[in-house]
PDB file of C-alpha atoms in Angstrom:
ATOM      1  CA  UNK A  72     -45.244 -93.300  23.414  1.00 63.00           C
ATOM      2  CA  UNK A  73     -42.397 -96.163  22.775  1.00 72.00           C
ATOM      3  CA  UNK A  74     -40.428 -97.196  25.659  1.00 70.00           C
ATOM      4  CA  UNK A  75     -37.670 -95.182  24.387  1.00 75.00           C
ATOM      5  CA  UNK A  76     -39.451 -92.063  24.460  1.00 76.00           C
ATOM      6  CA  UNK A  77     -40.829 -92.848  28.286  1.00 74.00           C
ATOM      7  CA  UNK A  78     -36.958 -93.197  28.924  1.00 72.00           C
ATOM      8  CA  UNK A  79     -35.664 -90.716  27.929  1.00 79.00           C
ATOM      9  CA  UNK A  80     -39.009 -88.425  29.428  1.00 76.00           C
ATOM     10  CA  UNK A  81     -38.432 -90.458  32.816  1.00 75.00           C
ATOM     11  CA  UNK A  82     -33.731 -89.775  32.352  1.00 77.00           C
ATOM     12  CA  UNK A  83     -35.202 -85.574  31.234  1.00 77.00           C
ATOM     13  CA  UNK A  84     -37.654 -85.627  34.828  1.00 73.00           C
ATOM     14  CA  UNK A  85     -34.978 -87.230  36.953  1.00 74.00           C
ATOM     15  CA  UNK A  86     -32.685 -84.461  35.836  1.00 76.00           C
ATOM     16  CA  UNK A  87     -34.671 -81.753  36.472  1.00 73.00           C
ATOM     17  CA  UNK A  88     -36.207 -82.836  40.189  1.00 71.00           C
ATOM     18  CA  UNK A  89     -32.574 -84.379  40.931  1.00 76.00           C
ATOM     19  CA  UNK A  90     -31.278 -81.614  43.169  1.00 76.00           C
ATOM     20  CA  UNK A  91     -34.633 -80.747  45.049  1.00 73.00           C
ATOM     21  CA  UNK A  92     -34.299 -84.569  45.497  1.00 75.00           C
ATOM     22  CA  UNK A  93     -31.001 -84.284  47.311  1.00 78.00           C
ATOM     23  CA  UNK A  94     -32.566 -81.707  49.051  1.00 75.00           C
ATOM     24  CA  UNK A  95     -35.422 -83.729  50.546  1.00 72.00           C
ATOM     25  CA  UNK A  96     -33.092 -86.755  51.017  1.00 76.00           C
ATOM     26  CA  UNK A  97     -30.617 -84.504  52.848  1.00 74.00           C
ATOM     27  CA  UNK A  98     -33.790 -83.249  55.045  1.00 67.00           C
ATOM     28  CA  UNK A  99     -34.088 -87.081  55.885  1.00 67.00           C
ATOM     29  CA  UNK A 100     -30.767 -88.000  56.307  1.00 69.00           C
ATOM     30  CA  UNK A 101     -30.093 -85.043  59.401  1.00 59.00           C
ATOM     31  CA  UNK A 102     -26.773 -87.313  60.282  1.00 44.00           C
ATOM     32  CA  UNK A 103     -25.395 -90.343  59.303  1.00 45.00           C
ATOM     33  CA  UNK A 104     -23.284 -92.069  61.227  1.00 44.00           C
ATOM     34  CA  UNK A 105     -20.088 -93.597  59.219  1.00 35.00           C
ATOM     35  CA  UNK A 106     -21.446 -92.207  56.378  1.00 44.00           C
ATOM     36  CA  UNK A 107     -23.165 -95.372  55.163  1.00 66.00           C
ATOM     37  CA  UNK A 108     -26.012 -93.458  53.549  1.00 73.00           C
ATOM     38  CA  UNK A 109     -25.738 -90.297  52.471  1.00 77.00           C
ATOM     39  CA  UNK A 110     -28.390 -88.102  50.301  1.00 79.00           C
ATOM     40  CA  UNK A 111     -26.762 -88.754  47.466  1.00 81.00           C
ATOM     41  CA  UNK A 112     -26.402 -92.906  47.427  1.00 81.00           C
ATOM     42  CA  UNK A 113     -30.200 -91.868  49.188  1.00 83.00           C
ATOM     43  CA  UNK A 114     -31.497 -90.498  45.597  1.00 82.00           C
ATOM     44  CA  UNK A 115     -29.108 -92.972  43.382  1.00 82.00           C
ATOM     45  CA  UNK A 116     -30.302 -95.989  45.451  1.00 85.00           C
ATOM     46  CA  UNK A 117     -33.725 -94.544  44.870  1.00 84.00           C
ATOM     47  CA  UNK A 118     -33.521 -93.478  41.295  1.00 81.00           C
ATOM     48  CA  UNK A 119     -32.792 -97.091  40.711  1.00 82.00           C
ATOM     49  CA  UNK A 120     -35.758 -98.182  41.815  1.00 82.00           C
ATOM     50  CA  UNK A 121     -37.736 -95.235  39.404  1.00 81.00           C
ATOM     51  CA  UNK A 122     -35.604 -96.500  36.204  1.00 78.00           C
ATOM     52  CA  UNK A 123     -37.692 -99.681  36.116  1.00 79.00           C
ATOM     53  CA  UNK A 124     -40.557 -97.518  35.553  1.00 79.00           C
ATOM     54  CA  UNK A 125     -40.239 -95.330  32.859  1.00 72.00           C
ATOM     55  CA  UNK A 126     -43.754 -94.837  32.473  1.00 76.00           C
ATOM     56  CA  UNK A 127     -43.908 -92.701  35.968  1.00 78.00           C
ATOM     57  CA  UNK A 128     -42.270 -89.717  33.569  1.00 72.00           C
ATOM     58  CA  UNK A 129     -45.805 -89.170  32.359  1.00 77.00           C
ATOM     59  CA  UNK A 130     -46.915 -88.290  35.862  1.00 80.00           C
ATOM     60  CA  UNK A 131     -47.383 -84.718  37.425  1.00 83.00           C
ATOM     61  CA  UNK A 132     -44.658 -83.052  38.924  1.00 79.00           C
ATOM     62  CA  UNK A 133     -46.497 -83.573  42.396  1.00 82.00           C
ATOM     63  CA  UNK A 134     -46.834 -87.111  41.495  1.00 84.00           C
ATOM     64  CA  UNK A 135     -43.644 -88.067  40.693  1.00 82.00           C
ATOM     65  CA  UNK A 136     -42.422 -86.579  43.786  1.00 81.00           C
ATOM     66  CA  UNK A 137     -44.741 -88.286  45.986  1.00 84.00           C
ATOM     67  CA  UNK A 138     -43.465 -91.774  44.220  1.00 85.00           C
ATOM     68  CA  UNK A 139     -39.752 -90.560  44.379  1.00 83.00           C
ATOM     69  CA  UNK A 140     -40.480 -90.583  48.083  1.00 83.00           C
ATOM     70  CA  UNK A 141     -42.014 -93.875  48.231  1.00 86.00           C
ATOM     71  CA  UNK A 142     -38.726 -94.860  46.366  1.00 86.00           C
ATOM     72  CA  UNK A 143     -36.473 -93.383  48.781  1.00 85.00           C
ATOM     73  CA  UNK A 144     -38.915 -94.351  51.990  1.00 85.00           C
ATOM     74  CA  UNK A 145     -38.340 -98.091  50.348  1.00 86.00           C
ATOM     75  CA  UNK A 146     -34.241 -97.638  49.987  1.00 85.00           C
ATOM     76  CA  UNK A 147     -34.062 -96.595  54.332  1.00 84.00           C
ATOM     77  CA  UNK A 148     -36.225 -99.597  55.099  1.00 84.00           C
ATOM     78  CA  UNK A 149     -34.270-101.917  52.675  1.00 84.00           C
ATOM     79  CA  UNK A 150     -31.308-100.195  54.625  1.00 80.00           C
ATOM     80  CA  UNK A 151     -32.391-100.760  57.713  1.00 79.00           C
ATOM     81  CA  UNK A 152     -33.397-103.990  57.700  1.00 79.00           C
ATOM     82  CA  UNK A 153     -30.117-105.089  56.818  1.00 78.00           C
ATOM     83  CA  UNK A 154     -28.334-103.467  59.264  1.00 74.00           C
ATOM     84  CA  UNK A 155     -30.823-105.149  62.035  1.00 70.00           C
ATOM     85  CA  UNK A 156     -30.220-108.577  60.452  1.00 66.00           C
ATOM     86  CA  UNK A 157     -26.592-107.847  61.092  1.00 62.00           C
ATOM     87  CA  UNK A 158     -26.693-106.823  64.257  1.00 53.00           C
ATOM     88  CA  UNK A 159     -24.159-104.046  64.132  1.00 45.00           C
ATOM     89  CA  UNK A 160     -25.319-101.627  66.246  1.00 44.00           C
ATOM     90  CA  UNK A 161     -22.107 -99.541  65.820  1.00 43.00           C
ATOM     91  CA  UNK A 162     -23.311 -98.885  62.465  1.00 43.00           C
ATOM     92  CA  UNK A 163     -26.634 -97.352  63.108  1.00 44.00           C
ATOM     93  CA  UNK A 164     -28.491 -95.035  61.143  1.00 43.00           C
ATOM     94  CA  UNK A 165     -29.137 -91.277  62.497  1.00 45.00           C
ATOM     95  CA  UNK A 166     -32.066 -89.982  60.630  1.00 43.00           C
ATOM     96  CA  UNK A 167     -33.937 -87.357  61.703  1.00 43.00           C
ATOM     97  CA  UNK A 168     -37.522 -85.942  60.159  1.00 44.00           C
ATOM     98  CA  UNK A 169     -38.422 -82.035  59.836  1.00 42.00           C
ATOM     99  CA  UNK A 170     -41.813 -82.815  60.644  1.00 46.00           C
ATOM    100  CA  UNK A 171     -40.980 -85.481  63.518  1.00 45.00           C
ATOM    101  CA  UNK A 172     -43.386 -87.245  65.470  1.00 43.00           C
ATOM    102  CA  UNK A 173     -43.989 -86.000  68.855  1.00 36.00           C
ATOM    103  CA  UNK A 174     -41.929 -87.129  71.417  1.00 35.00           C
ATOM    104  CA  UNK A 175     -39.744 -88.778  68.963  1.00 36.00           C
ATOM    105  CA  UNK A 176     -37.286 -86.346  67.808  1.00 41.00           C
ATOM    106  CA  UNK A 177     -34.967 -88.726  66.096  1.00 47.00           C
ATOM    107  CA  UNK A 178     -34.947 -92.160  64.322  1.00 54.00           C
ATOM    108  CA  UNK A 179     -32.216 -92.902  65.681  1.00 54.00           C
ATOM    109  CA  UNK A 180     -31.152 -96.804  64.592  1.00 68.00           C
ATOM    110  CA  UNK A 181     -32.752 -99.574  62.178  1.00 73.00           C
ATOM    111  CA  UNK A 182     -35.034-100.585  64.599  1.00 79.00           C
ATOM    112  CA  UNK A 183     -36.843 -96.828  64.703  1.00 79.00           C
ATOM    113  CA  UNK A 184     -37.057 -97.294  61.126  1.00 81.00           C
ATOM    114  CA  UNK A 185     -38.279-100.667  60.496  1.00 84.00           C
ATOM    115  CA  UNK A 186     -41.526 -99.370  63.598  1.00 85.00           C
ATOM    116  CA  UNK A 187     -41.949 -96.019  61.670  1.00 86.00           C
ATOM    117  CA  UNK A 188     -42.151 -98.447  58.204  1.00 88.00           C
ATOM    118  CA  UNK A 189     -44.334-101.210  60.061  1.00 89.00           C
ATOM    119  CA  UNK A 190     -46.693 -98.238  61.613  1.00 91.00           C
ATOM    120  CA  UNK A 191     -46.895 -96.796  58.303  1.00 92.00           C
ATOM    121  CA  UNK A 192     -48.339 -99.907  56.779  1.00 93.00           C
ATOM    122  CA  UNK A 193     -50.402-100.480  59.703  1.00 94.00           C
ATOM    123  CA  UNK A 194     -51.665 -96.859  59.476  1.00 94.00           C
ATOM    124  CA  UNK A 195     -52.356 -97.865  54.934  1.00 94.00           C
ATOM    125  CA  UNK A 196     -54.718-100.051  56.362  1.00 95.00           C
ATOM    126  CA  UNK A 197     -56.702 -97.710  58.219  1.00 93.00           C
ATOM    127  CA  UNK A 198     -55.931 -94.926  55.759  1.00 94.00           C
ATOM    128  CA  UNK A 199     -54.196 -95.072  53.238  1.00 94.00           C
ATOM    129  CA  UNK A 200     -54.963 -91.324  52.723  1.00 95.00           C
ATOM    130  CA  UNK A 201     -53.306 -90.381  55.781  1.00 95.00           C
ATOM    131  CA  UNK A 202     -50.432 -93.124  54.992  1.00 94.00           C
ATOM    132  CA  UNK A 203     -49.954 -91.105  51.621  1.00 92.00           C
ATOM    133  CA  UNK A 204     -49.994 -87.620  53.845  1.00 92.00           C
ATOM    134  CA  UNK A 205     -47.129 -89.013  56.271  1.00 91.00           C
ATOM    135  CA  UNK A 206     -45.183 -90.897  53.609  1.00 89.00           C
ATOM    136  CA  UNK A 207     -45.292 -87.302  50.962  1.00 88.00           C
ATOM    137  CA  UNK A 208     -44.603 -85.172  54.334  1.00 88.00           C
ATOM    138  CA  UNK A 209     -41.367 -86.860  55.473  1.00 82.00           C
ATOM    139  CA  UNK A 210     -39.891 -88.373  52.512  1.00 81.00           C
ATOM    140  CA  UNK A 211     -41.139 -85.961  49.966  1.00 81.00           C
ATOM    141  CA  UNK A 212     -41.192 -82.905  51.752  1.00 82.00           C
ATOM    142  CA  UNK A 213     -44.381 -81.986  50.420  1.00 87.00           C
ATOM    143  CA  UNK A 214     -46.704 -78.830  51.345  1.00 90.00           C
ATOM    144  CA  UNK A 215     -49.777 -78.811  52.831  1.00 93.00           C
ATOM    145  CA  UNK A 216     -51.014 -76.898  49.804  1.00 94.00           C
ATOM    146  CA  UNK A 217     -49.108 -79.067  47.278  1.00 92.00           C
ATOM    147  CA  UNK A 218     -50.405 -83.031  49.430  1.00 92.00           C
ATOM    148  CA  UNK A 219     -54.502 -80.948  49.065  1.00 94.00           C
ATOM    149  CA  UNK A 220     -53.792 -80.537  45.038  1.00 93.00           C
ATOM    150  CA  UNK A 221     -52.105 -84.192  44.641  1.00 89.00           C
ATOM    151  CA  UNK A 222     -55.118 -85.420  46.771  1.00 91.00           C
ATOM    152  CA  UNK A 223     -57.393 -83.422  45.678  1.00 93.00           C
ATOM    153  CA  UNK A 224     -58.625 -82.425  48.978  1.00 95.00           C
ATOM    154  CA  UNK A 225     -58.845 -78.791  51.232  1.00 96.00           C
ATOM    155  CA  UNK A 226     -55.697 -77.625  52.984  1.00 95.00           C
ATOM    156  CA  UNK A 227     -58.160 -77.743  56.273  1.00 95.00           C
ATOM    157  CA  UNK A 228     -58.620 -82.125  55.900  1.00 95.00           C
ATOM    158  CA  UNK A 229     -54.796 -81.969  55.040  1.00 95.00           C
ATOM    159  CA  UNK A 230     -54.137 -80.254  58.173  1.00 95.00           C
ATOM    160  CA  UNK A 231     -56.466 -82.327  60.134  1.00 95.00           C
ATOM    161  CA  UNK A 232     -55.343 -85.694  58.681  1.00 95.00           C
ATOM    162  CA  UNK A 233     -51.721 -84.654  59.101  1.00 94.00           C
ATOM    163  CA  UNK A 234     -52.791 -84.079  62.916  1.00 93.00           C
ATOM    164  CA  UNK A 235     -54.167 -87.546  63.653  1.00 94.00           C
ATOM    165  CA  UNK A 236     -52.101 -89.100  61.443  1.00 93.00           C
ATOM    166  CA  UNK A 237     -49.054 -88.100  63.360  1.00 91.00           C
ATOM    167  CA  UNK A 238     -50.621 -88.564  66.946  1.00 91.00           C
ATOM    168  CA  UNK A 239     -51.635 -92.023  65.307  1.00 92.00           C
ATOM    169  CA  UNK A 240     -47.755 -92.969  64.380  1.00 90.00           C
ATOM    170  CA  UNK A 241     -46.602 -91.721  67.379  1.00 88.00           C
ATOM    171  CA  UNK A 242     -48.207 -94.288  70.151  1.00 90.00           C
ATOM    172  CA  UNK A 243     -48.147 -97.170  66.955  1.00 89.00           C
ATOM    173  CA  UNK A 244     -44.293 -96.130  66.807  1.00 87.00           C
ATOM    174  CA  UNK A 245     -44.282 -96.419  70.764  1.00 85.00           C
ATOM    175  CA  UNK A 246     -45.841 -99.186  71.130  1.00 85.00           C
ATOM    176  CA  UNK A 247     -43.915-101.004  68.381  1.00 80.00           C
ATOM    177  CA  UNK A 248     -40.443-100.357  70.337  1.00 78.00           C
ATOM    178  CA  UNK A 249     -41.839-101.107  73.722  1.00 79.00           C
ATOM    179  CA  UNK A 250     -42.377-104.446  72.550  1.00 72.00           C
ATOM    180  CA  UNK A 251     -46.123-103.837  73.842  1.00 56.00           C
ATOM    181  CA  UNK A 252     -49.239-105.234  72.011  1.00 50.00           C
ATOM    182  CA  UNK A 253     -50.263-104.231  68.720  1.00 51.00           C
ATOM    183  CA  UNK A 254     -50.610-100.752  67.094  1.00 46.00           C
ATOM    184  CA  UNK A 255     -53.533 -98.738  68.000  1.00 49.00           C
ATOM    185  CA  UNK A 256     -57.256 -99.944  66.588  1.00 46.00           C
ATOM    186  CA  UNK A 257     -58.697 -96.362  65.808  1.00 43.00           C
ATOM    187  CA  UNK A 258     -57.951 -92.731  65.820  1.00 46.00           C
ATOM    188  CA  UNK A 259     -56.803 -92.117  61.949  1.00 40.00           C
TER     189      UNK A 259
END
């Protein structure tokens, strides 16, 4: 296939998943404060990023979804990270996660964001399995049954992964904005 072709089959995928990605982005984005990132400049902002690659187009459904998330996990932290540099806490981002961690109902500024994207990389390392369970769960809004066919694993190790992945996040997320020590050794 020319580049051309990938193109336009990346521009004719985009199109079709571009709503159900406002949907997920909009499941993400719970509140924003000021309005400085809303779903749409979410899946614009991440669409970018997907344009460079026309080659994704020849993925699955699932999988393109999975890297749209990746794309639009990539566009908070970029997001974040700029606002912390900045220091302008009356700008901060209100993001809240359908599947949120326990105890931790709401990423509530950059700082939340930037622990949640440090844990996750932390938690890649250990395994990247249950990095690519987390990252499909909250940014993709991906199903149990759809993360066991893109994995190609039960809907019972999904369930159990997703399980200790989360408890996993939650005391590396913790610890992270405590200030205390590093992220946990085991557990995922």
């Amino acid at each position: 296939m020319s580049v051309i072709q990938d193109r336009e089959l990346l521009d004719e995928r985009f199109s079709l998943v571009y709503e159900e990605l406002r949907r997920l982005a909009a499941g993400v984005l719970r509140s924003e404060q000021l309005g400085k990132v809303t779903p749409t400049t979410l899946v614009h902002e991440a669409w970018l990023k997907l344009a460079h690659s026309p080659q994704i187009a020849d993925t699955s459904p699932l999988h393109f979804r999975r890297i749209a998330a990746r794309a639009m996990r990539q566009v908070l932290v970029d997001a974040a990270r700029r606002r912390h540099a900045a220091r302008r806490r009356d700008a901060d981002m209100m993001i809240t996660f359908d599947e949120s961690l326990p105890g931790k109902e709401a990423l509530a500024n950059p700082k939340d964001i930037l622990a949640l994207d440090h844990a996750l990389e932390e938690l890649s390392r250990v395994s990247a399995r249950q990095a690519t369970l987390v990252e499909g769960r909250f940014f993709g809004g991906l199903e149990i049954s759809e993360l066991a066919e893109l994995l190609d694993i039960s809907e019972s190790t999904v369930s159990r992964e997703w399980r200790s992945a989360r408890a996993w996040l939650a005391v590396a997320i913790r610890r992270s904005l405590d200030g205390v020590g590093d992220v946990p050794a085991a557990g995922a």
